[in-house]
Coordinates of C-alpha atoms in Angstrom, one line a residue:
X1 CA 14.9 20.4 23.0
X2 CA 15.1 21.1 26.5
X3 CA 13.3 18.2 28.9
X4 CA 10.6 20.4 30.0
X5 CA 9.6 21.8 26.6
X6 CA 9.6 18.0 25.4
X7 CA 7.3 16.7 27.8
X8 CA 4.9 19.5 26.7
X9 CA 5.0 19.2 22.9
X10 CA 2.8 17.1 21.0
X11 CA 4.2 13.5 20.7
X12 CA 2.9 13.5 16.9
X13 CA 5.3 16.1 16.6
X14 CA 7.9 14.6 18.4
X15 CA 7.5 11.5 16.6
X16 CA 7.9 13.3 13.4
X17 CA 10.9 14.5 14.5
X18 CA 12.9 11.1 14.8
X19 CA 11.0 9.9 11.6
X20 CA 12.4 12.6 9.8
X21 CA 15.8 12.6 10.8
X22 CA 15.9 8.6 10.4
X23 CA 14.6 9.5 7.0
X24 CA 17.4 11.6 6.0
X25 CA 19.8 9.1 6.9
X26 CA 18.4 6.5 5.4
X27 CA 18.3 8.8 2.1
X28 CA 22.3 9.2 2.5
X29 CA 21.9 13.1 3.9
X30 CA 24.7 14.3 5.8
X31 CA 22.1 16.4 8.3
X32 CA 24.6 19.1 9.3
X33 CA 25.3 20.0 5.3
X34 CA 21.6 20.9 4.9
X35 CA 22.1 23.9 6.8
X36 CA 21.1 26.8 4.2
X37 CA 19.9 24.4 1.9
X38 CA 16.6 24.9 -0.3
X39 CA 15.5 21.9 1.9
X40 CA 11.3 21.9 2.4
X41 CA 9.5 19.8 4.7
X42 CA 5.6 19.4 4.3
X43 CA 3.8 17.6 7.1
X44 CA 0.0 16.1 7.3
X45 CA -1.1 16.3 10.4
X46 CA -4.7 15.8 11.4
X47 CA -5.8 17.2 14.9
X48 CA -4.4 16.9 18.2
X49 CA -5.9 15.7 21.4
X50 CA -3.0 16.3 23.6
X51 CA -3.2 19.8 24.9
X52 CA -6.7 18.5 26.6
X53 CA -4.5 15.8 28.4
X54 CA -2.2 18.1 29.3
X55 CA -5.2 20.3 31.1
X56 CA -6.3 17.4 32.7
X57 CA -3.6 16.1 34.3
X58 CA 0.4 19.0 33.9
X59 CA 1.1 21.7 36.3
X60 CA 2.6 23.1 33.7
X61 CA -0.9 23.4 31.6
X62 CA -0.1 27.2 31.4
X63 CA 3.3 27.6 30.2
X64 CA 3.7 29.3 26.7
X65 CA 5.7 25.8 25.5
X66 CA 1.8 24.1 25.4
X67 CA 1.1 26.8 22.9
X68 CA 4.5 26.4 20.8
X69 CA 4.5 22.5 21.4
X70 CA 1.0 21.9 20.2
X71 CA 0.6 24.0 17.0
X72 CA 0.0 22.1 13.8
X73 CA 1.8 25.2 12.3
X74 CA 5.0 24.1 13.8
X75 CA 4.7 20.3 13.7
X76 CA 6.8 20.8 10.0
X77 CA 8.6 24.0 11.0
X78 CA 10.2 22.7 13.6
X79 CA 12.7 20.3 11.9
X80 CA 13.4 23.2 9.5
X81 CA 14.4 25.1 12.1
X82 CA 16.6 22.9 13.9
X83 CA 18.2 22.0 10.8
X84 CA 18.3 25.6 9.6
X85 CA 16.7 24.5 6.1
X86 CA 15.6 27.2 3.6
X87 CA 12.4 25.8 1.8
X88 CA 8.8 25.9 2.3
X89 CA 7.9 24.6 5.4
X90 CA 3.9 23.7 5.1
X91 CA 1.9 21.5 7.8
X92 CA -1.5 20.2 5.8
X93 CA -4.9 19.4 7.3
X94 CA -7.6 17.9 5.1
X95 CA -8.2 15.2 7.2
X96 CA -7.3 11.0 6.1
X97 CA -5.8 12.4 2.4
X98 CA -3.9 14.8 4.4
X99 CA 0.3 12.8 4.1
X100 CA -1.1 11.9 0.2
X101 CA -1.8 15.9 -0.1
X102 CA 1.5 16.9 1.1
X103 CA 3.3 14.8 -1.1
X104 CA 1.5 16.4 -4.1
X105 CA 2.7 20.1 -2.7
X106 CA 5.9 18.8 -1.9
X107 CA 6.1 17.7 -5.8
X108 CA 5.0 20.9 -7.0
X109 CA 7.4 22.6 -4.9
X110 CA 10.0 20.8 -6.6
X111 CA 8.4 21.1 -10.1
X112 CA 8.2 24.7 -9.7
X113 CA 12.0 25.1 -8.5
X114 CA 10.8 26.5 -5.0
X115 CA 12.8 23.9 -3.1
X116 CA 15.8 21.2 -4.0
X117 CA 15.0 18.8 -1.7
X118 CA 11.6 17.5 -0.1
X119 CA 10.9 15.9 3.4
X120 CA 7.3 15.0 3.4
X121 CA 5.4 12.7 6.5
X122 CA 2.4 12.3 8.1
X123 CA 1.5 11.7 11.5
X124 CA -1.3 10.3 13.8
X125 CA -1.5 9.4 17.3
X126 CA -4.7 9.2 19.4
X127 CA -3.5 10.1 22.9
X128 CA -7.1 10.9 24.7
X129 CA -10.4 8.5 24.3
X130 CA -12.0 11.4 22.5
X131 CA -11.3 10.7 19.1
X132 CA -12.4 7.4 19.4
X133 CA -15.4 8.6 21.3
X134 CA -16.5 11.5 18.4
X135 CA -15.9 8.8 15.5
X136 CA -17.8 6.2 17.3
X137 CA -20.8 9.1 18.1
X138 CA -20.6 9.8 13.8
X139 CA -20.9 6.2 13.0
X140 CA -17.8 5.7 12.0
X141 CA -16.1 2.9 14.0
X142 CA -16.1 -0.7 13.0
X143 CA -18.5 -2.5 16.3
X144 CA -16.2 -5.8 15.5
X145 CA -13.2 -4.3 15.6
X146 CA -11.5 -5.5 12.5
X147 CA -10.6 -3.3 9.0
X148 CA -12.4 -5.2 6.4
X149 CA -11.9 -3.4 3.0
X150 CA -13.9 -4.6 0.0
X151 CA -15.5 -7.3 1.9
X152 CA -19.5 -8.1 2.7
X153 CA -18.8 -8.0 6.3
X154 CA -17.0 -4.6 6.5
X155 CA -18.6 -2.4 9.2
X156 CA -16.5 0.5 9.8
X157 CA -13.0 1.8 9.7
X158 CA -10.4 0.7 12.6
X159 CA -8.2 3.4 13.5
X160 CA -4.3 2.7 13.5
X161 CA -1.7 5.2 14.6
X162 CA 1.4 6.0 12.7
X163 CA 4.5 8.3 11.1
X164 CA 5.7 7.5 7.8
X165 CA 8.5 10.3 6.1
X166 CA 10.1 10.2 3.0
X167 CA 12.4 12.7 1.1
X168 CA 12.1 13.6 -2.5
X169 CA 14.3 15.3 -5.3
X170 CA 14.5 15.5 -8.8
X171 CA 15.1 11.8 -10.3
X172 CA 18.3 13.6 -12.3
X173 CA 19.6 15.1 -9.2
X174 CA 19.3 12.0 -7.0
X175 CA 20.9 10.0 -9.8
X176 CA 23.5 12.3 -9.9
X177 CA 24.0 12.4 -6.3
X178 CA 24.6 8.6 -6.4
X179 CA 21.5 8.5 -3.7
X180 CA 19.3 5.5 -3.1
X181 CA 16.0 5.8 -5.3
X182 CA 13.2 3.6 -4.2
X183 CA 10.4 4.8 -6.8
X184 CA 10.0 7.5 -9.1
X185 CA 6.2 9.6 -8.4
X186 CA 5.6 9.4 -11.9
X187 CA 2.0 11.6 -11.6
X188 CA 0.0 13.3 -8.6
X189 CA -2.7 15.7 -8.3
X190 CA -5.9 16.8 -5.8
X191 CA -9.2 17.8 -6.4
X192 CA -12.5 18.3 -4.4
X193 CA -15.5 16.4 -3.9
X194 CA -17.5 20.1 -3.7
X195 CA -21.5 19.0 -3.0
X196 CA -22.4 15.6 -2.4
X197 CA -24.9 14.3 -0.2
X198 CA -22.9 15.4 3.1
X199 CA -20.2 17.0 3.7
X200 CA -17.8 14.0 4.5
X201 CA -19.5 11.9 2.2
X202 CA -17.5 10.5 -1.1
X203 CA -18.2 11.4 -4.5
X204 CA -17.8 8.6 -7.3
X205 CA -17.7 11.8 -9.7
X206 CA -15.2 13.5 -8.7
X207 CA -13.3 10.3 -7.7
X208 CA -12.8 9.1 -11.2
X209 CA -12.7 12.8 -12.5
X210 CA -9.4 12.8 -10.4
X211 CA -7.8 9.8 -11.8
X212 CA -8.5 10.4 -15.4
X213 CA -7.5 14.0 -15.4
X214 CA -3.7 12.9 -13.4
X215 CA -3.6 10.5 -16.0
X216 CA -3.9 12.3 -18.8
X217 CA -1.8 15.6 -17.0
X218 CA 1.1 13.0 -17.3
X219 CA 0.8 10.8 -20.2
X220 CA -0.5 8.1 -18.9
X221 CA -3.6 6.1 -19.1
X222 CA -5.5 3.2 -17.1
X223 CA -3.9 0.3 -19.3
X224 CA 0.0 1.1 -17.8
X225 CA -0.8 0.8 -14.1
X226 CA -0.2 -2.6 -12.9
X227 CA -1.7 -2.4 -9.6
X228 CA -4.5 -0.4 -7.4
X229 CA -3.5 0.8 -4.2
X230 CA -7.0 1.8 -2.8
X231 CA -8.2 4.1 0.0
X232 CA -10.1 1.2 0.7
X233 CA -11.5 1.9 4.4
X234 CA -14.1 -1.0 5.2
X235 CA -17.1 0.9 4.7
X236 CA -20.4 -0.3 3.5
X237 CA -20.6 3.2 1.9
X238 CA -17.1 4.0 0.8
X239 CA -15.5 1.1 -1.0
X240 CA -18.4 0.7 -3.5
X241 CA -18.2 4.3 -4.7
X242 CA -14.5 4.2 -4.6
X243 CA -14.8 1.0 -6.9
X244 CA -17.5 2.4 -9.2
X245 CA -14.6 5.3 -9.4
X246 CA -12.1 3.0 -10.6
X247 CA -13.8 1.3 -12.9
X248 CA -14.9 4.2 -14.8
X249 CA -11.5 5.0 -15.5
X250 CA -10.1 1.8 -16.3
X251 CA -13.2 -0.4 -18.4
X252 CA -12.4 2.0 -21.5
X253 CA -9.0 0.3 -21.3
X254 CA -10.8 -2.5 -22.2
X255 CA -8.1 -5.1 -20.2
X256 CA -9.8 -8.5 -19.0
X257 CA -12.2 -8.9 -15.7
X258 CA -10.1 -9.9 -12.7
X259 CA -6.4 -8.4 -15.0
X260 CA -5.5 -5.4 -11.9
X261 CA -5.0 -6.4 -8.2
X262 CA -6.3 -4.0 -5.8
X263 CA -5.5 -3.6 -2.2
X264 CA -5.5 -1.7 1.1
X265 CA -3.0 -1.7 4.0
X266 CA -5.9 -0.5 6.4
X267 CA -6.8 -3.9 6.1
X268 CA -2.9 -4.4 7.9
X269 CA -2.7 -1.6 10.0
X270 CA -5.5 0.0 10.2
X271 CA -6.8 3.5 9.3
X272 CA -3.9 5.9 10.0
X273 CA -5.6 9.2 9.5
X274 CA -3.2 11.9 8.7
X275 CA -0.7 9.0 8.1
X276 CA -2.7 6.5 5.5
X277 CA -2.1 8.3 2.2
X278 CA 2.0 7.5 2.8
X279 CA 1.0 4.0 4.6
X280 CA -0.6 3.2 1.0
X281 CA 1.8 4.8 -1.0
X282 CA 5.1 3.0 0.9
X283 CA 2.8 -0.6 0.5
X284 CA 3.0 0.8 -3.0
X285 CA 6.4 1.3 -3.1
X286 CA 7.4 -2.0 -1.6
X287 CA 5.0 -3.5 -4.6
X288 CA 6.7 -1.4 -7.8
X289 CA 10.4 -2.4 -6.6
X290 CA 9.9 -5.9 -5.8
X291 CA 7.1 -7.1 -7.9
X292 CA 5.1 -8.6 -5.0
X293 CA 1.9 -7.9 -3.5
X294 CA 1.6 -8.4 0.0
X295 CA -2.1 -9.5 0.8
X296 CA -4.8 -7.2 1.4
X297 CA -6.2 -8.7 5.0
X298 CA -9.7 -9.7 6.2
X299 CA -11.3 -10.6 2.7
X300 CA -11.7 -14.0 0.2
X301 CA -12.9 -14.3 -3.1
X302 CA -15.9 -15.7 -1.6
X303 CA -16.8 -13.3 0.9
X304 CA -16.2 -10.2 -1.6
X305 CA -19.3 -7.4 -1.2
X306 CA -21.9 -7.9 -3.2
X307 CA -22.5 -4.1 -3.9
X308 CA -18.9 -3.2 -5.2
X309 CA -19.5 -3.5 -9.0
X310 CA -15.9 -5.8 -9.5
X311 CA -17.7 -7.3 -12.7
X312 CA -17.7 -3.9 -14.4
X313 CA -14.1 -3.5 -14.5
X314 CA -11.0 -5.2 -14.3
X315 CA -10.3 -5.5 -10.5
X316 CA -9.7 -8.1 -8.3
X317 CA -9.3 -7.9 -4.8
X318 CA -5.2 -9.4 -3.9
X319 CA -6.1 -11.7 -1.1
X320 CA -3.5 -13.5 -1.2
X321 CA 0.3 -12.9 -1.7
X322 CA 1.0 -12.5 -5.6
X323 CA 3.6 -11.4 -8.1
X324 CA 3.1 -8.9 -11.1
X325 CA 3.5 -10.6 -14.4
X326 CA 6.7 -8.6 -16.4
X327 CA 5.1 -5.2 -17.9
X328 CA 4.3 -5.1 -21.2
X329 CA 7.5 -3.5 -23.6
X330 CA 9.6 -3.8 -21.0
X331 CA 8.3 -0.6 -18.8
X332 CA 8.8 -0.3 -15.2
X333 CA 5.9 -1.6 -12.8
X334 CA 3.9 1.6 -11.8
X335 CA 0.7 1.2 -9.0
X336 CA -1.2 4.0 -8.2
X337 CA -2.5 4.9 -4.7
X338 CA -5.8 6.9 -3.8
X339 CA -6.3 9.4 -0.6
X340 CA -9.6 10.9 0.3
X341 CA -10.3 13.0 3.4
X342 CA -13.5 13.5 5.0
X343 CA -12.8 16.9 4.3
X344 CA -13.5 16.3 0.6
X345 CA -10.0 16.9 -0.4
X346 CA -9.0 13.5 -2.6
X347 CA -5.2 12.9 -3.6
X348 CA -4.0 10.6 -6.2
X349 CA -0.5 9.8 -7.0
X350 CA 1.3 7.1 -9.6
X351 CA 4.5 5.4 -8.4
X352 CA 7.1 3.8 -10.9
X353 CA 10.2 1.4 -10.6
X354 CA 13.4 3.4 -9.9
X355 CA 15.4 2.6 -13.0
X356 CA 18.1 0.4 -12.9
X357 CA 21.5 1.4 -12.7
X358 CA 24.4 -1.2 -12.8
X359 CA 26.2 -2.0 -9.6
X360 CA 29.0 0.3 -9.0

């Protein structure tokens, strides 16, 4: 990319860029023999502030590289085209579940035989103080400054910035390949919220209509996860219903009060928009492969919120560091991990142990 052009593309996108390469050659992929290959990429992305610094303050504000550099559209097609990769190339909006979303297409691609190999990401990067002054305008900010999910303080979601990308293929090809196999997505799928009581607010409904239907899609019900990776944003609004969710799902499993951890990495990081499905689901990754739960931040057992029905279900919030008792038969660890975008859009996806294969 020529200097020029760089300075005048979106740093998201730039940013996504080196994520994805690093991600290819941490996944063992010779990047000059994917030329021609059924490679896809699918990128969430969720707007992007720096074409209105680029007015304010470039000489350059009319050349046709702001245009190219600062469409969504070609946030995901531009490593495909520098890598000359074959397979659907798909940038996603629909807001926070936006990374979580992509993943979901990306497996369906791969289901469906459209594409061989998967790079999916997400990216967020506020570059102006206009985001922060239109979320703080809707109500959305945190006045204290700190991510607090599932706790009687929470005021508000922090925002975070952030690029996560991972690459996906067929559990029997990557085995074959000999590649390094982190998880296995054992389930996914996406719904809407349709009419709630505004358009970005939740729906408990269609929450828990979501989980139970991806469950069911793939075999599996609420008594084989071991632990809740939550959406979990620090709102007086949004954890409750998420919770109520849950709990719908999982009390007919009829497993003991305080038996599932749950957690939030926006508690650690903060709310990465685009980003925080693929924030949760590599926290989630990180818990299926070792065993340990890292600590969901900026909540106790005796500060928990008092209008998040935990009593009705079996949750309890991880607020400490803690290790998953062995799964029942001898089954790999799965955690599931919840995206929901102000858009409506919710994704869902269950992540399982990589099986083990002896040391060469």
């Amino acid at each position: 990319m020529p200097p020029r052009e760089a300075e005048l593309t979106d740093p998201q996108a730039r940013l996504f860029l080196q994520e994805a390469w690093r991600a290819l050659e941490h996944a063992g992929q010779r990047t000059a023999d994917l030329a021609g290959t059924r490679c896809g990429v699918h990128a969430g992305v969720m707007m992007n502030d720096y074409q209105d610094l680029i007015e304010r303050t470039s000489e350059h504000a009319r050349l046709a590289q702001v245009m190219q550099g600062n469409s969504n559209s070609l946030l995901a097609a531009r490593i495909a085209y520098h890598l000359d990769l074959k397979g659907p190339a798909v940038t996603v909006d629909t807001a926070c579940s936006s990374s979580l979303v992509a993943l979901h297409q990306a497996c369906q691609a791969l289901w469906l035989g459209d594409a061989d190999m998967m790079l999916v990401g997400g990216v967020t990067l506020y570059l102006t103080e206009l985001p922060h002054v239109f979320m703080s305008r809707a109500g959305m900010l945190s006045p204290t400054g700190r991510c607090r999910p599932f706790d009687a303080a929470a005021d508000g979601i922090v925002p975070g910035e952030g690029c996560a990308v991972v690459v996906l293929k067929p559990l029997s090809r990557a085995l074959a390949d000999a590649d390094p196999v982190h998880a296995v997505i054992r389930a996914s799928g996406l719904n809407q919220d349709g009419r709630t009581n505004g358009i970005t607010a939740p729906s408990a409904a269609s929450q828990a209509r979501l989980i139970g239907d991806t469950l069911g899609r793939f075999g599996l019900d609420a008594s084989g996860i071991d632990y809740v990776e939550a959406h979990g944003t620090g709102t007086p609004l949004g954890d409750p219903i998420e919770v109520t969710a849950l709990n719908k799902v999982f009390a007919p499993a009829a497993r003991p009060v305080g038996s599932v951890p749950i957690g939030s990495v926006k508690g650690n990081v903060g709310h990465t928009s685009a980003a925080a499905g693929l924030a949760g689901l590599l926290k989630a990754i990180g818990v299926v492969r070792t065993g340990d739960i890292p600590p969901s931040l900026h909540c106790t057992p005796h500060t928990l919120n008092p209008a998040i029905p935990f009593g009705e279900g079996p949750f309890t919030v991880a607020t400490e560091r803690r290790t998953l008792p062995a799964a029942p038969g001898g089954r790999p660890r799965r955690a599931s991990v919840s995206s929901f975008g102000f858009s409506g859009t919710n994704a869902y996806v269950v992540v399982e142990q990589a099986p083990h294969r002896p040391a060469p």
